[in-house]
Amino acid sequence: MKREEYRSSVWKKAIAAASAFIVIAGTGAGGFILFNKSLDKNIKVSTEIISENNSDDEELYEKEFLSPFGDISEWKIRCTDPAYAPYLLDFDSETVKKLSEIFNSSEWKEVSSNGGDGERSIMWLNSGKRSYELAVCHNNVILVTNGDNTVSYVVSEEITDAVFKAAKPDDLHGKLIWSKPENLTEDGVWINNEAVPDEIFEPYEPEEMKDKIIETDEPVYEFDYNPSEIESIGELSDNIVIGRVDSISCPSRGLSEDGMSAVTQISVTVSSDTEGKFREGEKVNLYMLGGYISLREASGELMYKSDEENDNTFIHEIVWSGEVPFAGKDYAFYISEYTGEYNIPGGEYGILYKCDNTYIRRNYNSFEFYDIDDLRSYLISREEAETLGRIKQLYPEFFENINSPSVEIYVWKMAEDLYMCGLMPVTNSNKTEEELMKLQGKALTLDECRLFLKARRVKTGNFAVFPIKQPCSGYFGEIDDGELENIFSD
């Protein structure tokens, strides 16, 4: 099976917009003396009380450090660099201790400088009580920001070289943490703490298929939406489920005599959902197109091989990449309920890997990053969902298939500027008076009808509007062509 490689694309995409952002990010200004002692008028020195254990006796003594921060050997340090911004890199404990030694082995002289033009690495230091942002420039100037105040220092080349080396390790895969550009701040850089994985899906190769004959099929599906657009996925969905993947399996669907279709079942333990329809810990099965199906099931009554071959041959239907989520990992799933089952519109494009507080979506050969508010914004509102539920009850025939329907909309006037609508499927015959009168019991307002068109992605050209009169209306005015054109113009 073809395994797609996504590593290089993710990092190249990050590099593309890095330089311009980093130059902007380091342009703090202002001045504030944070430190309480100096060796001369230019050098600010930090004084800390250091505790050491000597046998059972604890000795407290005062130690001076050349850096403005004192001993940072136990601090957390995170950085970004033009090579991978706005991703963040955590420095390991060994790197932090080395930087602490180098920072305190050379002088820090306060100067009047904005660091000049050019790229710079940005570091964030955090002790739990104190935090700083450092913009490390190639002219050996470091801008130190605390809150709204920035102080500039000129330092030794040894210090800047140590920072640039630490910020660019030989191997970055599996080490970078995603951050929104607007979160590259003293507080924002600590929102996420899990590194972005190199892969968020894997090939699906069930153990029970190892001794079977596998025939690969890549069926061509025509969708009336673009699965690469998360907006399209959101409009087709009515909920987002977040949970841990328990298992992957391949049941089959359809009528056995006509041949069945392969689907992939993803069994999930729910942790939450945006619409409050599931309990925490509830088990739910989600479905997407593609997977493994026996030749006997796929062929129905049109089997063309021997019984033994039909029983031991399986077809692997590959839709999109054919890959599946990792079992044991947490994901967010866009879902849509149809006939009591929960489908994933767009398959893998509607599945996002949960990486701490970030949700990662694979779109062809790159990653897209969202937070939960971003994902929720692509769904229709809870109020709209309730309204849509009522419309489903009135017109279930338009919700039985995931594809957008073609619709005839019949409009009548109840009063000046008050319209009601009824829906009917497109046919080649005229509707009878009896059929049209039944629409009075299933009347929708214009807003409800527009919501239906939006939710079911019925575009101009797939619906037609007809003016009618209904006995329930005492209004005798006509609906002219200009009115019809304006009613659904948007």
Coordinates of C-alpha atoms in Angstrom, one line a residue:
M1 CA 0.0 0.0 0.0
K2 CA 1.3 3.4 -0.8
R3 CA 2.3 5.4 2.3
E4 CA 2.3 9.1 1.8
E5 CA 5.2 11.1 3.3
Y6 CA 4.2 14.4 4.8
R7 CA 7.2 15.4 6.9
S8 CA 9.1 17.8 4.6
S9 CA 5.9 19.6 3.4
V10 CA 4.9 20.6 6.9
W11 CA 8.2 22.2 7.8
K12 CA 8.6 23.8 4.3
K13 CA 5.2 25.4 4.8
A14 CA 6.3 26.8 8.1
I15 CA 9.5 28.2 6.6
A16 CA 7.7 30.1 3.9
A17 CA 6.1 32.8 6.1
A18 CA 8.7 32.8 8.8
S19 CA 11.1 35.7 8.2
A20 CA 8.6 38.5 7.8
F21 CA 6.8 37.4 11.0
I22 CA 9.9 37.1 13.1
V23 CA 11.2 40.6 12.3
I24 CA 7.9 42.0 13.4
A25 CA 7.7 39.9 16.5
G26 CA 10.9 41.3 18.0
T27 CA 10.3 45.0 17.7
G28 CA 9.5 45.7 21.3
A29 CA 10.4 49.2 22.7
G30 CA 10.7 50.9 26.1
G31 CA 13.0 50.6 29.1
F32 CA 12.9 49.3 32.6
I33 CA 15.8 48.4 34.9
L34 CA 14.8 45.0 36.3
F35 CA 18.0 44.3 38.2
N36 CA 19.3 45.5 41.5
K37 CA 23.1 45.5 41.2
S38 CA 25.8 46.5 38.7
L39 CA 29.5 45.9 38.2
D40 CA 29.8 49.1 36.4
K41 CA 27.4 51.6 34.9
N42 CA 26.7 49.4 31.8
I43 CA 26.4 46.0 33.3
K44 CA 23.2 44.9 35.1
V45 CA 23.8 42.0 37.5
S46 CA 21.2 39.7 39.1
T47 CA 21.7 38.8 42.8
E48 CA 20.0 35.6 44.0
I49 CA 19.9 33.7 47.3
I50 CA 21.3 30.2 46.6
S51 CA 20.6 27.2 48.8
E52 CA 23.1 24.4 49.0
N53 CA 22.9 21.2 51.1
N54 CA 26.1 20.3 52.9
S55 CA 25.4 17.0 54.8
D56 CA 22.6 17.9 57.2
D57 CA 23.5 21.6 57.3
E58 CA 21.9 24.1 54.8
E59 CA 24.1 27.0 53.9
L60 CA 22.5 30.1 52.4
Y61 CA 24.7 32.5 50.5
E62 CA 24.4 35.3 48.0
K63 CA 25.7 34.7 44.5
E64 CA 26.1 37.2 41.7
F65 CA 25.3 36.4 38.0
L66 CA 26.3 38.4 35.0
S67 CA 23.0 37.7 33.1
P68 CA 19.9 39.8 34.0
F69 CA 18.0 36.6 34.9
G70 CA 20.4 34.9 37.3
D71 CA 20.5 31.1 37.4
I72 CA 18.1 29.8 34.7
S73 CA 19.4 26.2 34.8
E74 CA 16.0 24.9 36.1
W75 CA 13.8 27.2 34.0
K76 CA 11.7 26.3 31.1
I77 CA 12.9 27.8 27.8
R78 CA 11.1 27.7 24.5
C79 CA 12.1 29.4 21.2
T80 CA 11.1 30.0 17.6
D81 CA 13.3 30.8 14.7
P82 CA 12.8 31.9 11.0
A83 CA 13.5 28.3 10.0
Y84 CA 10.3 27.1 11.5
A85 CA 8.2 29.9 12.9
P86 CA 5.5 30.0 14.2
Y87 CA 6.3 26.5 15.5
L88 CA 8.1 26.4 18.9
L89 CA 11.0 24.3 20.1
D90 CA 11.4 23.2 23.7
F91 CA 15.0 23.2 25.0
D92 CA 15.8 20.1 27.0
S93 CA 17.3 20.3 30.5
E94 CA 20.9 19.7 29.2
T95 CA 20.6 22.6 26.7
V96 CA 19.1 24.9 29.4
K97 CA 21.9 24.2 31.8
K98 CA 24.5 24.9 29.1
L99 CA 22.8 28.2 28.2
S100 CA 22.7 29.2 31.9
E101 CA 26.4 28.7 32.2
I102 CA 27.2 30.6 29.0
F103 CA 24.8 33.5 29.9
N104 CA 26.6 34.0 33.2
S105 CA 30.1 33.7 31.8
S106 CA 30.0 36.8 29.7
E107 CA 29.0 40.5 30.3
W108 CA 25.6 41.9 29.4
K109 CA 26.0 45.6 28.6
E110 CA 22.9 47.8 28.4
V111 CA 22.8 49.7 25.1
S112 CA 20.4 51.9 23.1
S113 CA 19.6 49.6 20.1
N114 CA 16.5 48.0 18.6
G115 CA 18.7 45.1 17.3
G116 CA 18.8 46.3 13.7
D117 CA 17.3 44.7 10.7
G118 CA 17.4 41.1 9.8
E119 CA 16.2 37.8 11.1
R120 CA 16.4 36.9 14.8
S121 CA 15.6 34.0 17.1
I122 CA 13.0 34.6 19.8
M123 CA 13.3 32.8 23.2
W124 CA 10.9 32.7 26.1
L125 CA 12.2 32.0 29.6
N126 CA 9.9 31.0 32.4
S127 CA 10.7 30.2 36.1
G128 CA 7.1 29.8 37.2
K129 CA 7.2 33.2 38.8
R130 CA 9.2 35.3 36.3
S131 CA 9.1 35.3 32.5
Y132 CA 11.0 37.1 29.8
E133 CA 11.1 37.3 26.0
L134 CA 14.4 37.5 24.3
A135 CA 15.0 38.6 20.7
V136 CA 18.4 37.4 19.9
C137 CA 19.9 39.3 16.9
H138 CA 22.9 38.5 14.7
N139 CA 24.7 41.7 15.7
N140 CA 25.1 40.3 19.2
V141 CA 22.3 42.4 20.6
I142 CA 19.6 40.8 22.7
L143 CA 16.3 42.6 23.4
V144 CA 14.9 41.5 26.8
T145 CA 11.2 42.1 27.3
N146 CA 9.2 41.7 30.5
G147 CA 5.6 42.8 30.1
D148 CA 5.5 46.1 28.2
N149 CA 9.1 46.9 29.0
T150 CA 12.2 46.2 26.8
V151 CA 15.9 46.6 27.6
S152 CA 18.6 46.1 25.0
Y153 CA 21.9 44.4 25.7
V154 CA 25.1 43.8 23.7
V155 CA 26.6 40.4 24.6
S156 CA 29.4 38.2 23.5
E157 CA 29.4 36.3 20.3
E158 CA 29.6 33.2 22.4
I159 CA 26.2 33.8 23.8
T160 CA 24.5 34.5 20.5
D161 CA 26.2 31.6 18.8
A162 CA 25.0 29.3 21.6
V163 CA 21.4 30.5 21.2
F164 CA 21.4 30.1 17.4
K165 CA 22.9 26.6 17.7
A166 CA 20.3 25.5 20.3
A167 CA 17.5 27.0 18.2
K168 CA 18.5 24.9 15.1
P169 CA 19.2 21.3 16.1
D170 CA 20.0 18.9 13.3
D171 CA 16.7 17.0 13.6
L172 CA 13.4 18.9 14.2
H173 CA 11.0 16.1 13.4
G174 CA 8.7 15.3 16.4
K175 CA 10.1 18.2 18.4
L176 CA 8.2 21.3 17.2
I177 CA 5.1 22.6 19.0
W178 CA 2.5 24.5 17.1
S179 CA 1.5 28.0 18.0
K180 CA -0.8 30.5 16.4
P181 CA 1.2 33.6 15.4
E182 CA -0.8 35.8 17.7
N183 CA 0.1 33.5 20.6
L184 CA 3.8 34.1 20.3
T185 CA 3.8 36.1 23.6
E186 CA 5.2 35.6 27.1
D187 CA 2.0 33.8 28.1
G188 CA 0.7 32.5 24.8
V189 CA 3.7 30.3 24.0
W190 CA 2.9 28.0 26.9
I191 CA -0.7 27.2 25.7
N192 CA 0.3 24.0 23.9
N193 CA 2.9 21.6 25.2
E194 CA 2.7 18.6 22.8
A195 CA 5.0 18.3 19.8
V196 CA 3.4 18.0 16.4
P197 CA 3.7 14.4 15.2
D198 CA 5.2 13.6 11.8
E199 CA 2.1 11.5 10.9
I200 CA -1.5 11.6 12.1
F201 CA -2.8 8.7 10.1
E202 CA -1.5 5.2 9.3
P203 CA -2.2 2.6 6.6
Y204 CA -4.9 0.2 7.6
E205 CA -3.8 -3.4 7.4
P206 CA -6.0 -5.7 9.6
E207 CA -4.4 -8.7 11.1
E208 CA -7.2 -10.9 9.7
M209 CA -6.4 -9.9 6.2
K210 CA -2.8 -11.3 6.2
D211 CA -3.7 -14.7 4.8
K212 CA -6.3 -13.4 2.4
I213 CA -6.0 -12.5 -1.3
I214 CA -6.2 -8.7 -1.5
E215 CA -7.4 -6.9 -4.6
T216 CA -7.0 -3.1 -4.6
D217 CA -9.7 -0.9 -5.9
E218 CA -9.8 2.9 -6.1
P219 CA -13.4 3.8 -6.8
V220 CA -14.1 7.2 -8.2
Y221 CA -16.7 9.1 -6.1
E222 CA -18.2 12.4 -7.4
F223 CA -18.9 14.8 -4.5
D224 CA -20.8 18.0 -4.8
Y225 CA -18.6 19.6 -2.2
N226 CA -14.8 20.0 -1.9
P227 CA -13.5 17.9 1.0
S228 CA -10.3 19.9 1.1
E229 CA -12.3 22.9 2.3
I230 CA -13.0 22.6 6.0
E231 CA -15.9 25.1 5.5
S232 CA -17.6 22.4 3.3
I233 CA -17.0 19.7 5.9
G234 CA -18.5 22.0 8.6
E235 CA -21.6 22.8 6.5
L236 CA -22.3 19.0 6.0
S237 CA -21.9 18.3 9.8
D238 CA -24.1 18.8 12.7
N239 CA -21.7 18.0 15.6
I240 CA -18.0 17.6 16.5
V241 CA -17.1 14.6 18.6
I242 CA -13.8 14.6 20.5
G243 CA -12.6 11.2 21.8
R244 CA -10.0 8.4 21.8
V245 CA -10.0 5.9 19.0
D246 CA -10.5 2.4 20.5
S247 CA -10.5 0.3 17.3
I248 CA -10.8 0.3 13.6
S249 CA -12.9 -2.3 11.7
C250 CA -14.6 -2.8 8.3
P251 CA -18.3 -3.8 8.3
S252 CA -20.2 -3.7 5.0
R253 CA -23.3 -1.9 3.9
G254 CA -25.9 -2.3 1.3
L255 CA -28.1 -5.1 0.0
S256 CA -26.4 -8.5 -0.4
E257 CA -28.1 -9.3 -3.7
D258 CA -26.9 -6.1 -5.3
G259 CA -23.4 -6.1 -3.9
M260 CA -22.4 -4.2 -0.7
S261 CA -20.0 -1.3 -0.1
A262 CA -16.9 -1.1 2.1
V263 CA -17.0 1.3 5.0
T264 CA -14.5 1.8 7.8
Q265 CA -15.9 1.9 11.3
I266 CA -14.0 3.9 13.9
S267 CA -15.0 3.1 17.4
V268 CA -14.5 6.0 19.8
T269 CA -14.8 6.7 23.5
V270 CA -16.2 10.2 23.7
S271 CA -14.6 12.8 25.9
S272 CA -16.8 15.7 24.7
D273 CA -18.8 17.0 21.8
T274 CA -19.8 20.5 20.8
E275 CA -23.5 20.0 20.8
G276 CA -23.9 18.1 24.1
K277 CA -25.5 15.0 22.6
F278 CA -23.1 12.5 24.1
R279 CA -22.0 11.6 27.6
E280 CA -18.4 11.6 28.6
G281 CA -17.2 8.0 28.3
E282 CA -19.9 7.0 25.9
K283 CA -19.0 4.6 23.1
V284 CA -19.9 5.6 19.6
N285 CA -19.2 4.2 16.1
L286 CA -18.4 6.6 13.3
Y287 CA -18.2 5.6 9.6
M288 CA -16.4 6.8 6.5
L289 CA -16.1 5.5 3.0
G290 CA -13.6 2.8 2.0
G291 CA -12.0 -0.2 3.7
Y292 CA -12.0 -4.0 3.2
I293 CA -14.9 -6.0 1.9
S294 CA -15.1 -9.7 0.9
L295 CA -15.5 -10.4 -2.8
R296 CA -18.6 -12.4 -2.0
E297 CA -20.2 -9.3 -0.3
A298 CA -19.0 -6.9 -3.0
S299 CA -20.2 -9.0 -5.9
G300 CA -23.6 -10.0 -4.6
E301 CA -25.2 -12.4 -7.0
L302 CA -22.7 -11.6 -9.7
M303 CA -19.9 -13.8 -8.2
Y304 CA -17.4 -14.9 -10.9
K305 CA -14.9 -17.0 -9.0
S306 CA -15.0 -20.4 -7.2
D307 CA -16.5 -20.6 -3.8
E308 CA -13.1 -20.9 -2.2
E309 CA -11.8 -17.8 -4.0
N310 CA -14.9 -15.8 -3.2
D311 CA -14.5 -16.7 0.5
N312 CA -10.8 -15.8 0.6
T313 CA -10.6 -12.8 -1.7
F314 CA -11.1 -9.3 -0.3
I315 CA -11.2 -6.0 -2.0
H316 CA -9.5 -3.0 -0.4
E317 CA -11.4 0.0 -1.5
I318 CA -9.1 3.0 -1.2
V319 CA -10.9 6.4 -0.9
W320 CA -8.5 9.4 -0.6
S321 CA -5.3 8.0 1.0
G322 CA -7.0 4.9 2.5
E323 CA -5.3 5.7 5.8
V324 CA -7.0 5.7 9.3
P325 CA -6.5 7.3 12.7
F326 CA -4.1 5.8 15.2
A327 CA -5.8 3.6 17.8
G328 CA -5.2 4.9 21.3
K329 CA -4.9 8.6 20.1
D330 CA -7.4 11.4 20.5
Y331 CA -9.1 13.1 17.6
A332 CA -11.9 15.5 16.7
F333 CA -14.5 14.2 14.2
Y334 CA -16.9 16.2 12.2
I335 CA -20.0 14.0 12.1
S336 CA -23.5 14.0 10.5
E337 CA -26.3 11.8 11.6
Y338 CA -28.1 10.0 8.9
T339 CA -30.7 7.2 9.5
G340 CA -29.4 6.6 13.1
E341 CA -25.7 6.3 12.1
Y342 CA -22.9 8.8 12.5
N343 CA -21.0 9.5 9.3
I344 CA -17.8 11.5 8.8
P345 CA -18.3 13.9 5.9
G346 CA -15.1 14.0 3.8
G347 CA -13.6 11.0 5.5
E348 CA -10.1 11.7 6.7
Y349 CA -10.6 15.4 5.8
G350 CA -13.2 15.6 8.6
I351 CA -10.9 14.0 11.2
L352 CA -8.4 16.2 13.1
Y353 CA -5.6 14.9 15.4
K354 CA -5.9 16.4 18.9
C355 CA -2.4 17.7 19.9
D356 CA -2.9 19.2 23.3
N357 CA -5.1 22.3 22.7
T358 CA -4.5 22.3 18.9
Y359 CA -6.3 20.2 16.3
I360 CA -4.4 19.2 13.2
R361 CA -6.0 18.5 9.9
R362 CA -4.2 16.9 7.0
N363 CA -5.0 18.5 3.7
Y364 CA -3.3 16.7 0.9
N365 CA 0.4 17.1 1.6
S366 CA 0.4 19.7 4.4
F367 CA -1.1 20.3 7.9
E368 CA -3.7 22.8 9.0
F369 CA -4.0 23.9 12.6
Y370 CA -7.1 24.9 14.5
D371 CA -8.4 25.4 18.1
I372 CA -11.8 24.1 19.2
D373 CA -13.4 27.6 18.7
D374 CA -12.2 27.5 15.1
L375 CA -13.7 24.1 14.5
R376 CA -17.0 25.1 16.1
S377 CA -17.3 28.2 13.9
Y378 CA -17.7 26.0 10.8
L379 CA -20.8 24.3 12.2
I380 CA -24.2 25.8 12.1
S381 CA -25.4 27.3 15.4
R382 CA -27.3 25.2 18.1
E383 CA -30.4 27.3 17.3
E384 CA -30.1 26.6 13.6
A385 CA -29.5 22.9 14.4
E386 CA -32.8 22.7 16.3
T387 CA -34.6 24.4 13.4
L388 CA -32.9 22.1 11.0
G389 CA -34.1 19.1 13.1
R390 CA -37.7 20.3 12.7
I391 CA -37.2 20.7 8.9
K392 CA -35.8 17.1 8.8
Q393 CA -39.0 15.8 10.5
L394 CA -41.2 17.7 7.9
Y395 CA -39.1 16.8 4.9
P396 CA -37.1 13.6 5.6
E397 CA -36.8 12.7 2.0
F398 CA -34.3 15.6 1.5
F399 CA -32.0 14.2 4.2
E400 CA -31.7 10.6 3.3
N401 CA -28.6 11.1 1.1
I402 CA -25.4 13.0 1.9
N403 CA -25.4 14.6 -1.5
S404 CA -27.2 17.8 -2.1
P405 CA -30.8 17.4 -3.4
S406 CA -32.5 19.2 -6.2
V407 CA -35.6 21.0 -4.9
E408 CA -38.7 22.8 -6.1
I409 CA -39.7 25.6 -3.7
Y410 CA -43.3 26.7 -3.7
V411 CA -43.9 30.2 -2.2
W412 CA -47.2 31.8 -1.1
K413 CA -48.0 35.1 0.6
M414 CA -49.7 35.3 4.0
A415 CA -49.5 39.1 4.1
E416 CA -47.5 42.0 2.7
D417 CA -43.8 41.0 3.1
L418 CA -44.7 37.7 4.8
Y419 CA -44.0 34.6 2.8
M420 CA -44.3 30.9 3.5
C421 CA -42.6 28.0 1.6
G422 CA -43.0 24.4 0.9
L423 CA -40.5 21.9 -0.6
M424 CA -41.0 19.2 -3.2
P425 CA -38.6 17.0 -5.1
V426 CA -37.9 17.9 -8.7
T427 CA -39.9 15.8 -11.2
N428 CA -40.8 16.0 -14.8
S429 CA -44.6 16.3 -14.1
N430 CA -46.6 19.1 -12.7
K431 CA -47.6 18.9 -9.1
T432 CA -51.3 18.3 -8.4
E433 CA -53.5 20.7 -6.5
E434 CA -53.8 18.2 -3.7
E435 CA -50.0 17.8 -3.4
L436 CA -49.6 21.6 -3.2
M437 CA -52.3 22.0 -0.6
K438 CA -50.5 19.5 1.7
L439 CA -47.6 21.9 1.8
Q440 CA -49.6 24.1 4.1
G441 CA -49.1 21.6 6.9
K442 CA -45.3 21.7 6.3
A443 CA -44.9 25.4 5.8
L444 CA -41.5 27.0 6.4
T445 CA -40.6 30.6 6.8
L446 CA -38.2 32.2 4.4
D447 CA -35.4 32.1 7.0
E448 CA -36.0 28.4 7.6
C449 CA -36.0 27.7 3.8
R450 CA -32.7 29.6 3.5
L451 CA -31.2 27.6 6.3
F452 CA -32.3 24.4 4.6
L453 CA -30.6 25.5 1.4
K454 CA -27.4 26.4 3.3
A455 CA -27.3 23.2 5.4
R456 CA -27.9 20.9 2.4
R457 CA -25.6 22.9 0.2
V458 CA -28.4 23.4 -2.5
K459 CA -26.8 25.9 -4.8
T460 CA -28.5 28.2 -7.5
G461 CA -29.3 26.0 -10.4
N462 CA -30.3 23.1 -8.2
F463 CA -33.6 24.7 -7.0
A464 CA -36.5 26.4 -8.7
V465 CA -39.0 28.7 -7.1
F466 CA -42.7 28.8 -8.0
P467 CA -45.4 31.3 -6.7
I468 CA -48.7 29.7 -5.7
K469 CA -51.8 30.7 -3.7
Q470 CA -53.0 28.7 -0.7
P471 CA -56.5 28.5 0.9
C472 CA -55.0 29.2 4.3
S473 CA -54.0 32.7 3.2
G474 CA -56.4 35.5 3.1
Y475 CA -54.0 37.6 1.1
F476 CA -55.0 38.1 -2.5
G477 CA -52.0 40.0 -3.9
E478 CA -49.8 38.4 -6.5
I479 CA -46.1 37.5 -6.2
D480 CA -44.4 39.1 -9.2
D481 CA -41.2 38.0 -10.9
G482 CA -39.1 40.7 -9.1
E483 CA -40.2 39.5 -5.7
L484 CA -39.2 35.9 -6.6
E485 CA -35.8 37.0 -7.9
N486 CA -35.1 38.8 -4.6
I487 CA -36.4 36.2 -2.2
F488 CA -33.4 33.8 -2.6
S489 CA -31.0 36.1 -4.3
D490 CA -28.3 35.5 -1.6

